[in-house]
PDB file of C-alpha atoms in Angstrom:
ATOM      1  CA  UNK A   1      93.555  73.116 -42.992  1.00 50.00           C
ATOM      2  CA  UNK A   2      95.946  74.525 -45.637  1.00 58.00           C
ATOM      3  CA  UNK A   3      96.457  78.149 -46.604  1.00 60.00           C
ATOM      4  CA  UNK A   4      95.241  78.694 -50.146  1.00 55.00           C
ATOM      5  CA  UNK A   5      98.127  80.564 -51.972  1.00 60.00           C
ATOM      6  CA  UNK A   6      97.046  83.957 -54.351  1.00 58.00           C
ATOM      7  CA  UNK A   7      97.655  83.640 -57.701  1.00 56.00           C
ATOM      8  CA  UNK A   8     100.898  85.659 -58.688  1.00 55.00           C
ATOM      9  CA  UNK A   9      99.903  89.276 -59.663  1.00 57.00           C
ATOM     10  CA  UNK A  10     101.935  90.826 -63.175  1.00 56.00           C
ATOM     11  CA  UNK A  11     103.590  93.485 -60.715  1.00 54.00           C
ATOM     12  CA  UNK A  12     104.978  90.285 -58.722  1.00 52.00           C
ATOM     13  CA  UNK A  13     105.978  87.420 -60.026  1.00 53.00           C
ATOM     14  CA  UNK A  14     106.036  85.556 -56.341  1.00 51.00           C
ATOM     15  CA  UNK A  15     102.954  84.011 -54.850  1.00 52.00           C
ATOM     16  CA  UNK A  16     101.754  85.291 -51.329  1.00 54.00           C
ATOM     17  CA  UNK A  17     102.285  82.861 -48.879  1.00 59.00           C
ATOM     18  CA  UNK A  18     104.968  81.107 -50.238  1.00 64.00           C
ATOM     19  CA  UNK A  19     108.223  80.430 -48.632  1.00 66.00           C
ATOM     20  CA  UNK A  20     111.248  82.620 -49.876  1.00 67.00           C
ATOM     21  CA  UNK A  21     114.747  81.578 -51.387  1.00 74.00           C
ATOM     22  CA  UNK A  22     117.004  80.910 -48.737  1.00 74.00           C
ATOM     23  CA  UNK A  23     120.501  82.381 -49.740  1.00 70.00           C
ATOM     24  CA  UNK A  24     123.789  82.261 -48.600  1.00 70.00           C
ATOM     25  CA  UNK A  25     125.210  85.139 -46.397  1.00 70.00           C
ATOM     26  CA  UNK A  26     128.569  85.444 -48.432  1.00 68.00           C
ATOM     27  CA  UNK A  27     126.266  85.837 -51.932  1.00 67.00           C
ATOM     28  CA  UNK A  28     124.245  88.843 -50.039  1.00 69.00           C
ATOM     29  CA  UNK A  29     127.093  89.866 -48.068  1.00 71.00           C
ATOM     30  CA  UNK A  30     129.957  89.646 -50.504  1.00 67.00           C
ATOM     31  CA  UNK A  31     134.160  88.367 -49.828  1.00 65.00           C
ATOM     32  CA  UNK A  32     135.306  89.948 -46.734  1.00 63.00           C
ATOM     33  CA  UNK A  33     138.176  92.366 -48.012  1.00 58.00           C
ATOM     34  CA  UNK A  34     141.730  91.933 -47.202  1.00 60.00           C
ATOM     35  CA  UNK A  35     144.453  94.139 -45.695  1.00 53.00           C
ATOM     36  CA  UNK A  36     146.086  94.784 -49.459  1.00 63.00           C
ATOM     37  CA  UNK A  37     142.772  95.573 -51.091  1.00 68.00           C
ATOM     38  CA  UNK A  38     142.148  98.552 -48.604  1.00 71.00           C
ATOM     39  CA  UNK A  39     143.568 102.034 -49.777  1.00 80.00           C
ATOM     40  CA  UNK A  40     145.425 103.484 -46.580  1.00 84.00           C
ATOM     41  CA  UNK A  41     145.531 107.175 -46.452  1.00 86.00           C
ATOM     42  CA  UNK A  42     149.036 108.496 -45.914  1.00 91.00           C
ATOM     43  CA  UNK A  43     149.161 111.634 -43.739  1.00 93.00           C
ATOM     44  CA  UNK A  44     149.430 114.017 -46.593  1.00 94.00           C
ATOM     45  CA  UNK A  45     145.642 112.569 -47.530  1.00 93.00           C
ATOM     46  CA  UNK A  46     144.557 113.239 -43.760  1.00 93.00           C
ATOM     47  CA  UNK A  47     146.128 116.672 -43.265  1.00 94.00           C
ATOM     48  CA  UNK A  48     144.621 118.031 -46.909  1.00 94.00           C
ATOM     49  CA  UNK A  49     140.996 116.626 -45.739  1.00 94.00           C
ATOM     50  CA  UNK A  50     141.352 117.842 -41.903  1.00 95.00           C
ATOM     51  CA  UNK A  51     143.181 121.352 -42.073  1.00 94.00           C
ATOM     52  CA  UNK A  52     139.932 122.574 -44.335  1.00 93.00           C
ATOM     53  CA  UNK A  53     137.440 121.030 -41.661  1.00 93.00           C
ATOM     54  CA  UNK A  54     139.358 122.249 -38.719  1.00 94.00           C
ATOM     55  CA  UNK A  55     139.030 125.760 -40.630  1.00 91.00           C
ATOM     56  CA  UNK A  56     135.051 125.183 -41.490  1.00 89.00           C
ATOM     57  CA  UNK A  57     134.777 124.529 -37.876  1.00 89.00           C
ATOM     58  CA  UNK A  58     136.326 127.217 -36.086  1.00 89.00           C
ATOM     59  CA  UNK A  59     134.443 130.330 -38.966  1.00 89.00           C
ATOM     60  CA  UNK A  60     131.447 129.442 -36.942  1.00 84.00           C
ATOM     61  CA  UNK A  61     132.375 130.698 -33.362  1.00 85.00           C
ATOM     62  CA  UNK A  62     134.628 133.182 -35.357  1.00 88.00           C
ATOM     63  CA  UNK A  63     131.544 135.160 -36.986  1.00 86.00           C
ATOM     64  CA  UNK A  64     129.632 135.158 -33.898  1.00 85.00           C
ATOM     65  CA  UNK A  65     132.205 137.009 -31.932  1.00 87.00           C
ATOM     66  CA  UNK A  66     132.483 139.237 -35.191  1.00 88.00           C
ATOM     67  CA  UNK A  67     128.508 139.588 -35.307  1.00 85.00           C
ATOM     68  CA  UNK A  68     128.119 140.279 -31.255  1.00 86.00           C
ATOM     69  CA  UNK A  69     131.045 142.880 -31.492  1.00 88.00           C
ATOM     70  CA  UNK A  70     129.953 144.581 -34.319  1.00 89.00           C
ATOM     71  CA  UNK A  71     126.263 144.782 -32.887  1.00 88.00           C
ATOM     72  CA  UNK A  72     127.616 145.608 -29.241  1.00 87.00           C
ATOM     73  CA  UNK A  73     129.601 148.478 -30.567  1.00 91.00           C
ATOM     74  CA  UNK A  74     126.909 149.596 -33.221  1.00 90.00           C
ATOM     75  CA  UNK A  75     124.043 148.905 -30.805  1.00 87.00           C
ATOM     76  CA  UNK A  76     122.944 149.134 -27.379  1.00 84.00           C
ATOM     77  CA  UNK A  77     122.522 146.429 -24.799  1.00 86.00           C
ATOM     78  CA  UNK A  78     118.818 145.352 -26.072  1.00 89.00           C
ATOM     79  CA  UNK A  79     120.138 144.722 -29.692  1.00 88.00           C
ATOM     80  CA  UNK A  80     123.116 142.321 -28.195  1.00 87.00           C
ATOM     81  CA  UNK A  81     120.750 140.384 -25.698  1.00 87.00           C
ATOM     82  CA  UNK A  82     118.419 139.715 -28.934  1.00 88.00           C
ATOM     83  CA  UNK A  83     121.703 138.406 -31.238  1.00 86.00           C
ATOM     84  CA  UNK A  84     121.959 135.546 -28.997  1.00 81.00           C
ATOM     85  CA  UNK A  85     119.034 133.378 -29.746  1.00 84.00           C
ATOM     86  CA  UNK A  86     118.846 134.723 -33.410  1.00 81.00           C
ATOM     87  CA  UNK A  87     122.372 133.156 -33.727  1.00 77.00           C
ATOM     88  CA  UNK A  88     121.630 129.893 -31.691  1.00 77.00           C
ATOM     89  CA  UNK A  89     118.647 129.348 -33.449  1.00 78.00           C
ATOM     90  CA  UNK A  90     120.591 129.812 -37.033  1.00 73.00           C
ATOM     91  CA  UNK A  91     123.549 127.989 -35.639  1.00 68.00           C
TER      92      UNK A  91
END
């Protein structure tokens, strides 16, 4: 009882049901690299990529307190309880 392969369709050139090429891993994979082909960043590098993300991270928390004292001082109490979930929800 043998499996009668499909004929190979023009969008695939492989028959269904047949066995696939087995490769090697290092021709999928590639060379591992080594120590002097990676680029180390030097702590110039690091400080110019995390003293802007430290600052994108803290405006958040920043123009809330801005937003719920402008609206507490503007507003009354009603106004502030409702700027809570409007700004978790667009947080």
């Amino acid at each position: 009882d043998s499996i009668p392969l499909i004929p190979p369709s023009p969008a695939n050139d492989t028959m269904v049901g047949s066995m696939p090429e087995i490769v090697s891993a290092p021709s999928v994979v590639g060379e591992p690299e080594t120590a002097e082909e990676l680029d180390v960043p030097n702590v110039i590098k690091i400080l110019n990529f995390a003293i802007p993300a430290i600052g994108v991270w803290l405006c958040n928390p920043l123009l809330s307190l801005i937003d719920t004292s402008a609206v507490g001082l503007l507003s009354g109490t009603v106004q502030q309880a409702a700027l809570s979930p409007a700004v978790a929800i667009t947080d």
